[in-house]
Coordinates of C-alpha atoms in Angstrom, one line a residue:
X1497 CA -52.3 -31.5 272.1
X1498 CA -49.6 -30.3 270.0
X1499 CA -47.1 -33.5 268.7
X1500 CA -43.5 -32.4 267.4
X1501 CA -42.3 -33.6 264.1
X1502 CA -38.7 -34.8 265.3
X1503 CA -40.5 -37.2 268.0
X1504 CA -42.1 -39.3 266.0
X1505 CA -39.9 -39.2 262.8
X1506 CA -37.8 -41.9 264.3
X1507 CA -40.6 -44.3 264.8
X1508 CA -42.4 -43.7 261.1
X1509 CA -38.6 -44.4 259.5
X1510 CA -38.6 -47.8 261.5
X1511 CA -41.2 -48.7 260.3
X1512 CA -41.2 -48.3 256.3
X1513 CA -38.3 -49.6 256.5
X1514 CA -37.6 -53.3 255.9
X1515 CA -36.9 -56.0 258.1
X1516 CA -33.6 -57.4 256.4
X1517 CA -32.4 -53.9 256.7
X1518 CA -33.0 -53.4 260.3
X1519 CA -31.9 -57.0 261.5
X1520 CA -28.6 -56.3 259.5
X1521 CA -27.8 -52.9 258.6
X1522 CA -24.9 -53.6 256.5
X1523 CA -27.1 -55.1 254.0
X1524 CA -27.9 -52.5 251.2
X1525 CA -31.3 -52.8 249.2
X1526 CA -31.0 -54.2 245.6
X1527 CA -33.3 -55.2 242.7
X1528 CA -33.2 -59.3 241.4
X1529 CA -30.1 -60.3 239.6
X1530 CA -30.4 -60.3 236.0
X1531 CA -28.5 -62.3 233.6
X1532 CA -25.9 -61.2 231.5
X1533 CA -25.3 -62.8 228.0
X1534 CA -21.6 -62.1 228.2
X1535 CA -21.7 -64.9 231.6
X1536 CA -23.1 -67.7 228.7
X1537 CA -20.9 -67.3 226.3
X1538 CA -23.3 -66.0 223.5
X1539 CA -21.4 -63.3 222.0
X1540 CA -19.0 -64.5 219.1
X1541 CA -20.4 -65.4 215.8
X1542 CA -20.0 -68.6 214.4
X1543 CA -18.5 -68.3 210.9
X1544 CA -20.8 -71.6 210.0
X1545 CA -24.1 -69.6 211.6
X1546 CA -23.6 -67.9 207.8
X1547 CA -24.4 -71.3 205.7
X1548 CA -26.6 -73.2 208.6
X1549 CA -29.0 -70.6 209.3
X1550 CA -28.3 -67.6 206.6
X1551 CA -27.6 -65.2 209.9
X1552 CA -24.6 -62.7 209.6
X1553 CA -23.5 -60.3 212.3
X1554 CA -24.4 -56.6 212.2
X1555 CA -23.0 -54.4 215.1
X1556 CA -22.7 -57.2 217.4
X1557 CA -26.4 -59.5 216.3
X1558 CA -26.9 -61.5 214.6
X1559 CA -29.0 -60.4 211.6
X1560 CA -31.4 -62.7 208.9
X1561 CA -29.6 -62.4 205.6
X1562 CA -33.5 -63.5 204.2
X1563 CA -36.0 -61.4 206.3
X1564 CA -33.5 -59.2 207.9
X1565 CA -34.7 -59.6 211.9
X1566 CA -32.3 -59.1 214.3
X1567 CA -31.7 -61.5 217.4
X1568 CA -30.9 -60.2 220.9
X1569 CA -28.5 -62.6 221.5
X1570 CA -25.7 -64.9 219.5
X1571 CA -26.9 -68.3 220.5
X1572 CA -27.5 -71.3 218.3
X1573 CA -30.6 -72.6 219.4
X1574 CA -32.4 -69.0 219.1
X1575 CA -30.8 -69.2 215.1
X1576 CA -31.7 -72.4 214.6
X1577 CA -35.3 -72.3 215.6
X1578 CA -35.7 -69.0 213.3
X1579 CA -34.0 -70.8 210.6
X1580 CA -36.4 -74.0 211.0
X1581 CA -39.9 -72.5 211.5
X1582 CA -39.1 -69.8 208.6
X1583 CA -36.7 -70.6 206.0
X1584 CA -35.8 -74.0 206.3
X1585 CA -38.7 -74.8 203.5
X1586 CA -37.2 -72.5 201.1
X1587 CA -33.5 -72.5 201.5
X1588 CA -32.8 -76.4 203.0
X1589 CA -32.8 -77.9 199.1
X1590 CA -29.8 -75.9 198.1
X1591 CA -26.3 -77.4 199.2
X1592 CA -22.5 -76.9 198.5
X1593 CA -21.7 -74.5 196.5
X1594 CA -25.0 -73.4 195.5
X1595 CA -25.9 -72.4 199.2
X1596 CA -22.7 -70.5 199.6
X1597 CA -23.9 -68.5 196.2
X1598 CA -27.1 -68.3 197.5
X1599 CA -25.7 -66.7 200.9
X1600 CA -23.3 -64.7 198.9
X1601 CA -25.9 -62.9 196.9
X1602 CA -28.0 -62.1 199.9
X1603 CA -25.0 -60.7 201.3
X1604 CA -24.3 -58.6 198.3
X1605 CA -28.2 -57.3 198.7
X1606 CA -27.2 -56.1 202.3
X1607 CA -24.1 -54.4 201.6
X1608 CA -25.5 -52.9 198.4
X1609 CA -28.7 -51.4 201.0
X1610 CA -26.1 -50.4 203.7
X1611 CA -23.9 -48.7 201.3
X1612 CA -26.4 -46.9 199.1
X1613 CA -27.6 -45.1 202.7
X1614 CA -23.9 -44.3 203.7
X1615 CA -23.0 -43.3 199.7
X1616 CA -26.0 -40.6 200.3
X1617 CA -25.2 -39.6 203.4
X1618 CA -21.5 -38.7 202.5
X1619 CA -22.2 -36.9 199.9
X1620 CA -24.7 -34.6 201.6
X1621 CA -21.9 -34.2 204.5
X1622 CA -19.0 -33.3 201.5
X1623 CA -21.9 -31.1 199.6
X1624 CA -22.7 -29.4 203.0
X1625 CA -18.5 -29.0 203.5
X1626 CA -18.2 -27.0 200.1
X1627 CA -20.9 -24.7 200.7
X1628 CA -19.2 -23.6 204.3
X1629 CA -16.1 -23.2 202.7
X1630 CA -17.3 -20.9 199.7
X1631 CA -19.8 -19.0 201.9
X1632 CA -16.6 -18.2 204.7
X1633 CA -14.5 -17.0 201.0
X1634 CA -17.8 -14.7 200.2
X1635 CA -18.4 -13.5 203.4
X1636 CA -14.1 -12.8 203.6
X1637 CA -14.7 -10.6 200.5
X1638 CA -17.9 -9.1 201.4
X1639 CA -19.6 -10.1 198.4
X1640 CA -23.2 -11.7 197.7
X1641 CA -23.8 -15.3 197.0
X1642 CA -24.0 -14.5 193.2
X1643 CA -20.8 -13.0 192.6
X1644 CA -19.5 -15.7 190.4
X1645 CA -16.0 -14.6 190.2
X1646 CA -15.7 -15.2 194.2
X1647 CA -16.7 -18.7 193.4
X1648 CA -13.9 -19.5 190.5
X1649 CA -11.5 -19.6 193.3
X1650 CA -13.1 -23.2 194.5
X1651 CA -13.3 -24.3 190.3
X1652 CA -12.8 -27.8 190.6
X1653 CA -11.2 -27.4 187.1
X1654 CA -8.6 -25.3 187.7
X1655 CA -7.0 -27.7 190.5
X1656 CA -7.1 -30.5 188.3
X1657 CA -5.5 -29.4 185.5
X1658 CA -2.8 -27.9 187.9
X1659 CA -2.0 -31.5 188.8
X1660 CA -2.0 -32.9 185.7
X1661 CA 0.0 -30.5 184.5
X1662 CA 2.5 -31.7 187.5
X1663 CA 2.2 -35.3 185.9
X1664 CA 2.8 -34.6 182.6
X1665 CA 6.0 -32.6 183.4
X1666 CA 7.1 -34.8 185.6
X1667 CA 6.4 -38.2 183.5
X1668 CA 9.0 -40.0 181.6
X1669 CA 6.1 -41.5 178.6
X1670 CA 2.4 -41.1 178.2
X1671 CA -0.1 -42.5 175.9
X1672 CA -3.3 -41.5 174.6
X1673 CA -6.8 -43.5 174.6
X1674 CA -9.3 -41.6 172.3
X1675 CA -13.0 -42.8 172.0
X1676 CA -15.8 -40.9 169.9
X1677 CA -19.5 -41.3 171.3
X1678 CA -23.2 -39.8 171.0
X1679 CA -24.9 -38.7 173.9
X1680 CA -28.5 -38.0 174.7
X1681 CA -28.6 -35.2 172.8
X1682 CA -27.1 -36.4 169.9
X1683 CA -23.8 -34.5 170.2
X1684 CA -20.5 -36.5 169.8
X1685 CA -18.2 -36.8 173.2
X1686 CA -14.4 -37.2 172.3
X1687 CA -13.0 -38.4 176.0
X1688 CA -8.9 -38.3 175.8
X1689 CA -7.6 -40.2 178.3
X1690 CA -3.4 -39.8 179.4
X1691 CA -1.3 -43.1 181.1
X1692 CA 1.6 -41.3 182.2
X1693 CA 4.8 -43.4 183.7
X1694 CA 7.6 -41.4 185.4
X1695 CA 11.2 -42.4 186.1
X1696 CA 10.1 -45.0 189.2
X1697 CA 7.4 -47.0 187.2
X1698 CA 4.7 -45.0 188.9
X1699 CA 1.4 -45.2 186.5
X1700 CA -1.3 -42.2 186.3
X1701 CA -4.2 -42.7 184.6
X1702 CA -6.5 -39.4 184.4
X1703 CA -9.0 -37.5 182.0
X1704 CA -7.5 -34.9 180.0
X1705 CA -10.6 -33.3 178.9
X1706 CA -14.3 -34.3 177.5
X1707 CA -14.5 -32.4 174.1
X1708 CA -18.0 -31.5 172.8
X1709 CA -17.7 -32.0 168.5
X1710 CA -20.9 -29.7 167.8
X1711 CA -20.1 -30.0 164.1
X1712 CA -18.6 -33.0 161.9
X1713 CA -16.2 -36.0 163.3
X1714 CA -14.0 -36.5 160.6
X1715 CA -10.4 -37.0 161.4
X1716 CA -9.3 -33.2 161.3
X1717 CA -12.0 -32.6 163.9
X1718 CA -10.4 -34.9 166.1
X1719 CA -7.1 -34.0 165.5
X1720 CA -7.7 -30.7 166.0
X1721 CA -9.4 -31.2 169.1
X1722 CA -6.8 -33.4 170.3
X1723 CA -4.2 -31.0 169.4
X1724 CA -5.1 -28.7 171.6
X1725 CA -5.8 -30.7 174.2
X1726 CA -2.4 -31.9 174.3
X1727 CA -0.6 -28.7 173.7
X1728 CA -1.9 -27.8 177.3
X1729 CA 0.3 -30.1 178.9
X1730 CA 3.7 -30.1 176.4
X1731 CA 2.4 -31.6 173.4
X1732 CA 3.3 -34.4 171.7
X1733 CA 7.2 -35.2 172.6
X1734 CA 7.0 -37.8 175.3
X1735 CA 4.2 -39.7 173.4
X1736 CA 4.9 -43.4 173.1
X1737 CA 1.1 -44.5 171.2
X1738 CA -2.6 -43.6 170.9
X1739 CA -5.5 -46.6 171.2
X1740 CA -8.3 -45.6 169.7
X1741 CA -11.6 -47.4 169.4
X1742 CA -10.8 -48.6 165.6
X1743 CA -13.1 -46.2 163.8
X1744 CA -12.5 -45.0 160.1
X1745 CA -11.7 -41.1 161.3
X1746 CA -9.5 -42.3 163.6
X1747 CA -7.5 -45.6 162.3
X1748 CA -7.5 -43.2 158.7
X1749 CA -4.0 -43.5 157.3
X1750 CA -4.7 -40.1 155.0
X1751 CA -7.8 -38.4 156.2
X1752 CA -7.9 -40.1 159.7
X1753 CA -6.4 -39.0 163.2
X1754 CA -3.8 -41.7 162.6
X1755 CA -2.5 -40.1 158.8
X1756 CA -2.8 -36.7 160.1
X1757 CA -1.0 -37.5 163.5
X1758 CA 2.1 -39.2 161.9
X1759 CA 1.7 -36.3 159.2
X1760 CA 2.6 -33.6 161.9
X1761 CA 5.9 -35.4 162.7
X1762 CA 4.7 -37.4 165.6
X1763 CA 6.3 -40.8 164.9
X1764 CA 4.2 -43.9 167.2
X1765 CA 2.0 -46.3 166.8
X1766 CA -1.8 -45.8 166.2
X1767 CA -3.4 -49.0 168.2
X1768 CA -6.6 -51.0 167.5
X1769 CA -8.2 -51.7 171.1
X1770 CA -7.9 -55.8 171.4
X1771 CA -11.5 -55.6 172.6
X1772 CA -13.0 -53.9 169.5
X1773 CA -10.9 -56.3 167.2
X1774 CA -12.5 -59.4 169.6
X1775 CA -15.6 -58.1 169.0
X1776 CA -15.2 -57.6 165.4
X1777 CA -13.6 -60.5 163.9
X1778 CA -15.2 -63.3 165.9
X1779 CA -17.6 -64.7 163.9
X1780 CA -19.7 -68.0 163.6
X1781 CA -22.3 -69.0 161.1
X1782 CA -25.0 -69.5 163.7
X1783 CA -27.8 -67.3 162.7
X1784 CA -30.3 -70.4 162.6
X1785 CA -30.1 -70.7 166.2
X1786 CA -30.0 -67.0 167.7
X1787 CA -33.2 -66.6 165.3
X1788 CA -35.2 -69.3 166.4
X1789 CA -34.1 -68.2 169.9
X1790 CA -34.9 -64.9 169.5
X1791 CA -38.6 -65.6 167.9
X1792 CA -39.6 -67.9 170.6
X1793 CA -38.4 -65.5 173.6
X1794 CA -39.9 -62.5 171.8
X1795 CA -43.1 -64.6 171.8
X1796 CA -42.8 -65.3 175.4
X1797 CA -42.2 -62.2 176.5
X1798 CA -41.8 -59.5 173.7
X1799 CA -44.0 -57.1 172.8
X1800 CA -47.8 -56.6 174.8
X1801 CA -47.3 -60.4 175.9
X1802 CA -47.3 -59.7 179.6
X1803 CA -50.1 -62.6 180.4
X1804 CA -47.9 -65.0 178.6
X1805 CA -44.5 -64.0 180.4
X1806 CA -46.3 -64.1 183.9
X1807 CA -47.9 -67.4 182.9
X1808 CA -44.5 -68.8 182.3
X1809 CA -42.8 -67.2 185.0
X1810 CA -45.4 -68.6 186.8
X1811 CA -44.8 -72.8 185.8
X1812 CA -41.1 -72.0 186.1
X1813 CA -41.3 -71.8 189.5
X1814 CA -44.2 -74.1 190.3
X1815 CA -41.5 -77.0 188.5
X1816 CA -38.6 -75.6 190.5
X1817 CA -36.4 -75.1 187.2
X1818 CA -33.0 -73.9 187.4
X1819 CA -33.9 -70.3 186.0
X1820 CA -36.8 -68.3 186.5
X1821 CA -37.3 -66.5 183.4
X1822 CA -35.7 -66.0 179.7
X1823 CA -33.2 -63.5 179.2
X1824 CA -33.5 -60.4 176.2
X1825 CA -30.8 -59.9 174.0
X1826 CA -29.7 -56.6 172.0
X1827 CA -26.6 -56.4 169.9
X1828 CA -25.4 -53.1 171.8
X1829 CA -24.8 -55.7 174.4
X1830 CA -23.2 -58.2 172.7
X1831 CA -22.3 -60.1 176.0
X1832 CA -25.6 -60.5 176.7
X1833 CA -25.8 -63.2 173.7
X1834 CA -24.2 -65.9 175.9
X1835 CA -26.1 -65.6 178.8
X1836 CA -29.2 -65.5 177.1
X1837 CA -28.5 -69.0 175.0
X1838 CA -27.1 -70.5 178.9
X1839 CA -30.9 -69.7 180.1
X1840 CA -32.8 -70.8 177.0
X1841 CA -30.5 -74.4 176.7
X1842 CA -31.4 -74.6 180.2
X1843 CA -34.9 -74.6 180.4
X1844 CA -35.9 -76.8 176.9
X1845 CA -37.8 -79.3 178.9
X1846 CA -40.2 -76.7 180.0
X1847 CA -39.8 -73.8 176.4
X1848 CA -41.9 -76.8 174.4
X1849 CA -44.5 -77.1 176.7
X1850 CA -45.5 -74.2 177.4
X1851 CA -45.6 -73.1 173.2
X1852 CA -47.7 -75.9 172.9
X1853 CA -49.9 -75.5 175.5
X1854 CA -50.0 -71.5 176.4
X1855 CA -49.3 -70.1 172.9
X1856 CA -52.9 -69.5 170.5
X1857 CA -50.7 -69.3 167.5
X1858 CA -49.1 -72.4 165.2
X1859 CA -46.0 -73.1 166.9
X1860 CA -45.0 -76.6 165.8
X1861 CA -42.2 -75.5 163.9
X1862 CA -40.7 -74.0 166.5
X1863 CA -41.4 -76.7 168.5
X1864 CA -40.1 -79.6 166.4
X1865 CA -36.9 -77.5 165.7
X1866 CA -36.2 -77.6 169.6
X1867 CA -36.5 -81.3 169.5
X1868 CA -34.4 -81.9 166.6
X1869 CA -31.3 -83.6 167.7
X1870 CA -28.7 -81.9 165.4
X1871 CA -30.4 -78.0 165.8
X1872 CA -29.6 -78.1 169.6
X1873 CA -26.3 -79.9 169.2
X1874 CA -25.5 -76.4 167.7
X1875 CA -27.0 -74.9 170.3
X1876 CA -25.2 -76.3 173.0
X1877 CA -21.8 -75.5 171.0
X1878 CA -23.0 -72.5 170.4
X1879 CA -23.9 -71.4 174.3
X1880 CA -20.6 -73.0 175.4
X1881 CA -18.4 -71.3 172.8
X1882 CA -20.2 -67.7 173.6
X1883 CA -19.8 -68.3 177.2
X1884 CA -15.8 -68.9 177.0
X1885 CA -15.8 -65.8 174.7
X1886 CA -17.8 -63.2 177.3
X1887 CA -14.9 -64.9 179.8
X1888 CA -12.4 -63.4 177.4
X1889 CA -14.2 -60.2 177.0
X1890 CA -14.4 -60.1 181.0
X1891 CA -10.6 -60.7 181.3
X1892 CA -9.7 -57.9 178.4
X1893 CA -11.6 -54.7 180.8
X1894 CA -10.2 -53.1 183.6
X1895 CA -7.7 -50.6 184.4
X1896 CA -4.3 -50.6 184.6
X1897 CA -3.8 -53.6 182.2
X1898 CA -0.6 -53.2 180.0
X1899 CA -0.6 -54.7 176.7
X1900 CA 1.5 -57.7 177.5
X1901 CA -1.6 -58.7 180.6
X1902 CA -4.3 -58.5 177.2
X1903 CA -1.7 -60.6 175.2
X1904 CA -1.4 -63.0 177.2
X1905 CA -5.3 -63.4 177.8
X1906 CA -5.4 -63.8 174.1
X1907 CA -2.7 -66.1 174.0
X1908 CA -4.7 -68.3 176.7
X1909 CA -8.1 -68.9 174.5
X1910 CA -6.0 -69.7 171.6
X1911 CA -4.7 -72.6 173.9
X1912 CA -8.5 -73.6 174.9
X1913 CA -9.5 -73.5 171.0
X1914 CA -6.6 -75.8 170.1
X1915 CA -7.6 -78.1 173.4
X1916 CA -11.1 -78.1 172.1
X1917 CA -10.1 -79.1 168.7
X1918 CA -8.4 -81.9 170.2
X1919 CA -11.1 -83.0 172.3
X1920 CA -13.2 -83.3 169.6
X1921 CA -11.2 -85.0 166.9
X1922 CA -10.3 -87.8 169.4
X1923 CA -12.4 -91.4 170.2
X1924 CA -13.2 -90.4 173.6
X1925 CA -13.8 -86.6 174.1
X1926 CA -13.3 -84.9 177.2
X1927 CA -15.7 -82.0 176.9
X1928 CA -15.4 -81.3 180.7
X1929 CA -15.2 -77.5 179.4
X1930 CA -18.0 -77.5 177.1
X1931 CA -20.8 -79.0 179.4
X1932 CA -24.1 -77.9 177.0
X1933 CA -22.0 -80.0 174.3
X1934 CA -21.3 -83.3 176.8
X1935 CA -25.0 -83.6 177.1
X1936 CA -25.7 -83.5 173.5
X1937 CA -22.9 -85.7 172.7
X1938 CA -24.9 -89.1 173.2
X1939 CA -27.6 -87.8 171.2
X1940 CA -26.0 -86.4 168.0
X1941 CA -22.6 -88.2 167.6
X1942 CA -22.0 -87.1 164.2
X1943 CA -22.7 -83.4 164.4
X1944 CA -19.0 -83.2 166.2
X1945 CA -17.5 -82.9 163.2
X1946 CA -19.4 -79.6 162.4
X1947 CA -17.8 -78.0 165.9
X1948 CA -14.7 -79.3 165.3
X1949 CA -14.9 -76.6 161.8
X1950 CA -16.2 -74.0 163.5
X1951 CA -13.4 -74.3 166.0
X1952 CA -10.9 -74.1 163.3
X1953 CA -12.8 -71.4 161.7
X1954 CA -12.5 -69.6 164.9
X1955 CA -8.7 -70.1 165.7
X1956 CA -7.8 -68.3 162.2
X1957 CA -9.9 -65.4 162.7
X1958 CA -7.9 -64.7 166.2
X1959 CA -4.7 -65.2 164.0
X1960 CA -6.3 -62.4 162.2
X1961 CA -6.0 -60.0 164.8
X1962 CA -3.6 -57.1 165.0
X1963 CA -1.7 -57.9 168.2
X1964 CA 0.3 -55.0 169.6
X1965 CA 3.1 -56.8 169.1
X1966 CA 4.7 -60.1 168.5
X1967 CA 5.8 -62.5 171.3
X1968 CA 6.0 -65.9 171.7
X1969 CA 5.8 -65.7 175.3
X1970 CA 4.5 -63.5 178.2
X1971 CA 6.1 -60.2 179.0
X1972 CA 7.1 -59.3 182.5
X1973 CA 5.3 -56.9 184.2
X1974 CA 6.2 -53.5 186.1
X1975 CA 7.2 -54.9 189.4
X1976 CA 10.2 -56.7 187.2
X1977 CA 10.6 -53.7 185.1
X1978 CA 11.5 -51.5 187.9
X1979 CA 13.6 -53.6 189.9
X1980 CA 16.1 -53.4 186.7
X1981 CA 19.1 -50.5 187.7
X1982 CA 20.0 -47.7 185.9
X1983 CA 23.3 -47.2 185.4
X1984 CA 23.5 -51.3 184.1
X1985 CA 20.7 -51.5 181.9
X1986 CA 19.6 -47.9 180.8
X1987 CA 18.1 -48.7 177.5
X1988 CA 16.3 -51.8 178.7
X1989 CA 14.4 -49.8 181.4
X1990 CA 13.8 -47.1 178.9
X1991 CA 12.3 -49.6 176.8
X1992 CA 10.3 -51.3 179.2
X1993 CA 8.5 -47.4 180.6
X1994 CA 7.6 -46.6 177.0
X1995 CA 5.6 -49.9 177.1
X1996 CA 4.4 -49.7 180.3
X1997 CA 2.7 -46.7 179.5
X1998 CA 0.7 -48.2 177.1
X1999 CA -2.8 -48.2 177.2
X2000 CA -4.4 -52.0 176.8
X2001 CA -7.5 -51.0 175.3
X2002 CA -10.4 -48.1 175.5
X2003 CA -11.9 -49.6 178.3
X2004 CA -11.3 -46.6 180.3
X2005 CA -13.1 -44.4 178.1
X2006 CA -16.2 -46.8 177.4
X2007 CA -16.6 -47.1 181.0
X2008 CA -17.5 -43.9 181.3
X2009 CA -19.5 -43.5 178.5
X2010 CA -21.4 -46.4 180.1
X2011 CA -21.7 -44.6 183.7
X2012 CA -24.5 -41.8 182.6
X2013 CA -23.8 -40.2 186.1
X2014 CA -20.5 -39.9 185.5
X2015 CA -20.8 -38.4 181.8
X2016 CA -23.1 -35.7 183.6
X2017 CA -20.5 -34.9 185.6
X2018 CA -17.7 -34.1 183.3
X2019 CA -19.6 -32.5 181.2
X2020 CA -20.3 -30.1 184.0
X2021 CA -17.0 -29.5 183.9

């Protein structure tokens, strides 16, 4: 018996298909429901998620700040709980500010990770951009990849000193910041900087070139170099001052860039950066404590003394102290002085100790001198004096500061030394400022009036200094300056650009003497 498809197809489709559908045909088939997080309410991040449970949000989730695992959804509980069974051991002692610190440095760690991925990637993607761009030129010409005259058309150099040469024509006043280093392979670096200021107050501050001195650095070497540089661009007419780093070739009033300069006919003023001279004259007659300091760290951890830095790394955080480890110090880095006493005054409960109990050699000197009342009276000073001074020192860099911004910074710690002065000479001291001192106080009573000399010492060194200029008050700044008109007040404004073109300091060129990567780079050039 033959049986034809079409009269049974019918049946075999009523069949597999399901009761619901054939009682009510109108009903279409459909999986289970599944719940959306949008319907709860789940998806904005709570600022306060940041501080309760260290979470921030990354690309919509919410993301550990600590172990960096991500959560599906933005809901308090699911933070909480991770928080809890995690982190809450770790993290739940710290409150205030220190937790927002704390949840600002992890933050920092993030960004720094996140950024150092996209840095790399950009750079491939600009790289990859140039190398089209020079290939299409070659290919244009019909020349191979190392025809070298082809590839001068893309010279970095040449477009830059095209536009700088539009600055400099176009500028009403530049100056000159000059700074003499050694590199790596013992060749001196002479980096001339330009701050250019046209007609409308509009500020330029770019590299003029990074000259190689093969041979000596004596004053006609830089001058010569400097010369020519400058020629370049117009020379020397609209120059309104040179900073330079305070160096004998340079601040020379015969032999020197400065006596050889004003010796050519170009009348303005050699400057002495204000951070050199800070660095330079301050001076305190504290070489008992940085010795003693530096002895005991170097026996910590100087030198092939790795089992006795891990051993005191080790009871440093078994007694939960507020610093984990002591801090080297070289002079190159002379801001690292501060920080280093801040650590070492921090942990002298636990520095004795571990000498006495850790350390083969005879350390009681160095013990009994941190337990001497008066020697860490001058240590505290000491710590809390360096401290406001790297403050200074933090306040003098950057760009773009005119020398009326560094003034009044100056001006400023002259204030705190004359309020310190006070605090000290009174009946009741406020050393609110000078915390390290306040603890000592009780202790060593007496030993104020030692301070109280070095403060005075200190306030007549900065009335040493070479200020730009004199002013008994702070100058106005550019956004005054150019709000002045014209026509009313011609030689006011034209007063006010040739000082506004000023650089503050060398900062500019130390900065990149400090960036290695950067260095490379120009020398390339």
């Amino acid at each position: 018996i033959i049986i034809k498809p079409r009269l049974f197809s019918p049946v075999i489709v009523w069949c597999i298909t399901p009761l619901r559908t054939r009682m009510n045909p109108s009903v279409q088939m459909s999986g289970p429901k599944k719940r959306k997080v949008d319907s709860e309410c789940r998806v904005v991040f709570q600022p306060r998620w940041e501080t309760d449970y260290l979470f921030t949000e990354f690309k919509g989730k919410p993301l550990c700040l600590v172990c960096l695992e991500t959560k599906s959804a933005m809901k308090d509980f699911n933070l909480s709980r991770h928080y809890n069974t995690t982190h809450k051991d770790k993290y739940d002692k710290y409150n205030g500010a220190a937790r927002v610190a704390i949840v600002a440095d992890l933050r920092g760690k993030i960004h720094h990770q996140q950024s150092f991925f996209t840095k790399a990637t950009t750079i491939q993607e600009s790289s990859l951009k140039a190398s089209y761009a020079v290939s299409l030129e070659l290919a244009k010409a019909k020349k191979p990849l190392s025809d070298g005259k082809i590839v001068k058309i893309f010279d970095i150099q040449n477009h830059v000193e095209v536009k700088l040469k539009e600055v400099m024509h176009d500028c009403k006043y530049f100056s000159l910041a000059l700074d003499e280093s050694m590199d790596v392979t013992d060749v001196s670096q002479l980096l001339i900087y330009a701050r250019a200021i046209d007609s409308s107050f509009e500020v330029h501050e770019e590299l003029l070139k990074l000259v190689a001195l093969h041979d000596t650095t004596k004053g006609r070497d830089i001058f010569n170099a400097v010369q020519s540089v400058v020629s370049e661009y117009g020379g020397f007419d609209k120059l309104s001052a040179v900073v330079t780093d305070g160096a004998p070739s340079m601040q020379g009033k015969h032999t020197g860039f400065a006596g050889l300069l004003q010796q050519s006919g170009v009348d303005c003023p050699i400057l002495h950066c204000i951070i050199h001279q800070v660095g330079n004259v301050v001076s305190m007659n504290f070489s008992h404590v940085m010795d003693l300091v530096t002895k005991v760290t170097n026996l910590i951890r100087g030198g092939n003394r790795s089992l006795n830095h891990k051993t005191f790394v080790a009871i440093l955080d078994e007694v939960s102290a507020v610093y984990g480890d002591l801090q080297m110090h070289t002079e190159v880095r002379w801001m690292s002085r501060g920080k280093r006493l801040e650590r070492f005054f921090a942990l002298l409960a636990e520095i004795p100790v571990f000498l006495e109990d850790s350390i083969r050699c005879d350390t009681s000197a160095y013990c009994s001198k941190l337990r001497d009342t008066e020697f860490l009276f001058d240590m505290a000073f000491l710590a809390d004096i360096t401290s406001h001074l790297n403050h200074l020192n933090m306040q003098l860099q950057g760009r773009s500061q005119t020398p009326s911004d560094l003034y009044a910074h100056v001006n400023a710690f002259q204030s705190k030394l004359t309020l310190f002065k006070e605090d000290f000479s009174s009946d009741r001291p406020n050393l609110a400022h000078l915390r390290s001192v306040e603890q000592m106080c009780k202790d060593a009573p007496n030993a104020r009036k030692t301070s109280q000399v070095q403060i005075e010492k200190l306030q007549q060194q900065f009335k040493n200094l070479r200020p730009f200029f004199q002013a008994k008050r702070q100058e106005r700044g550019i956004s005054f300056w150019r709000l002045l008109p014209e026509s009313r007040f011609p030689l006011l404004r034209d007063f006010a650009l040739s000082t506004a073109g000023i650089f503050g300091s060398t900062y500019i060129c130390e900065s990149n003497f400090l960036n290695n990567e950067t260095l490379f780079h120009l020398m390339q050039i």
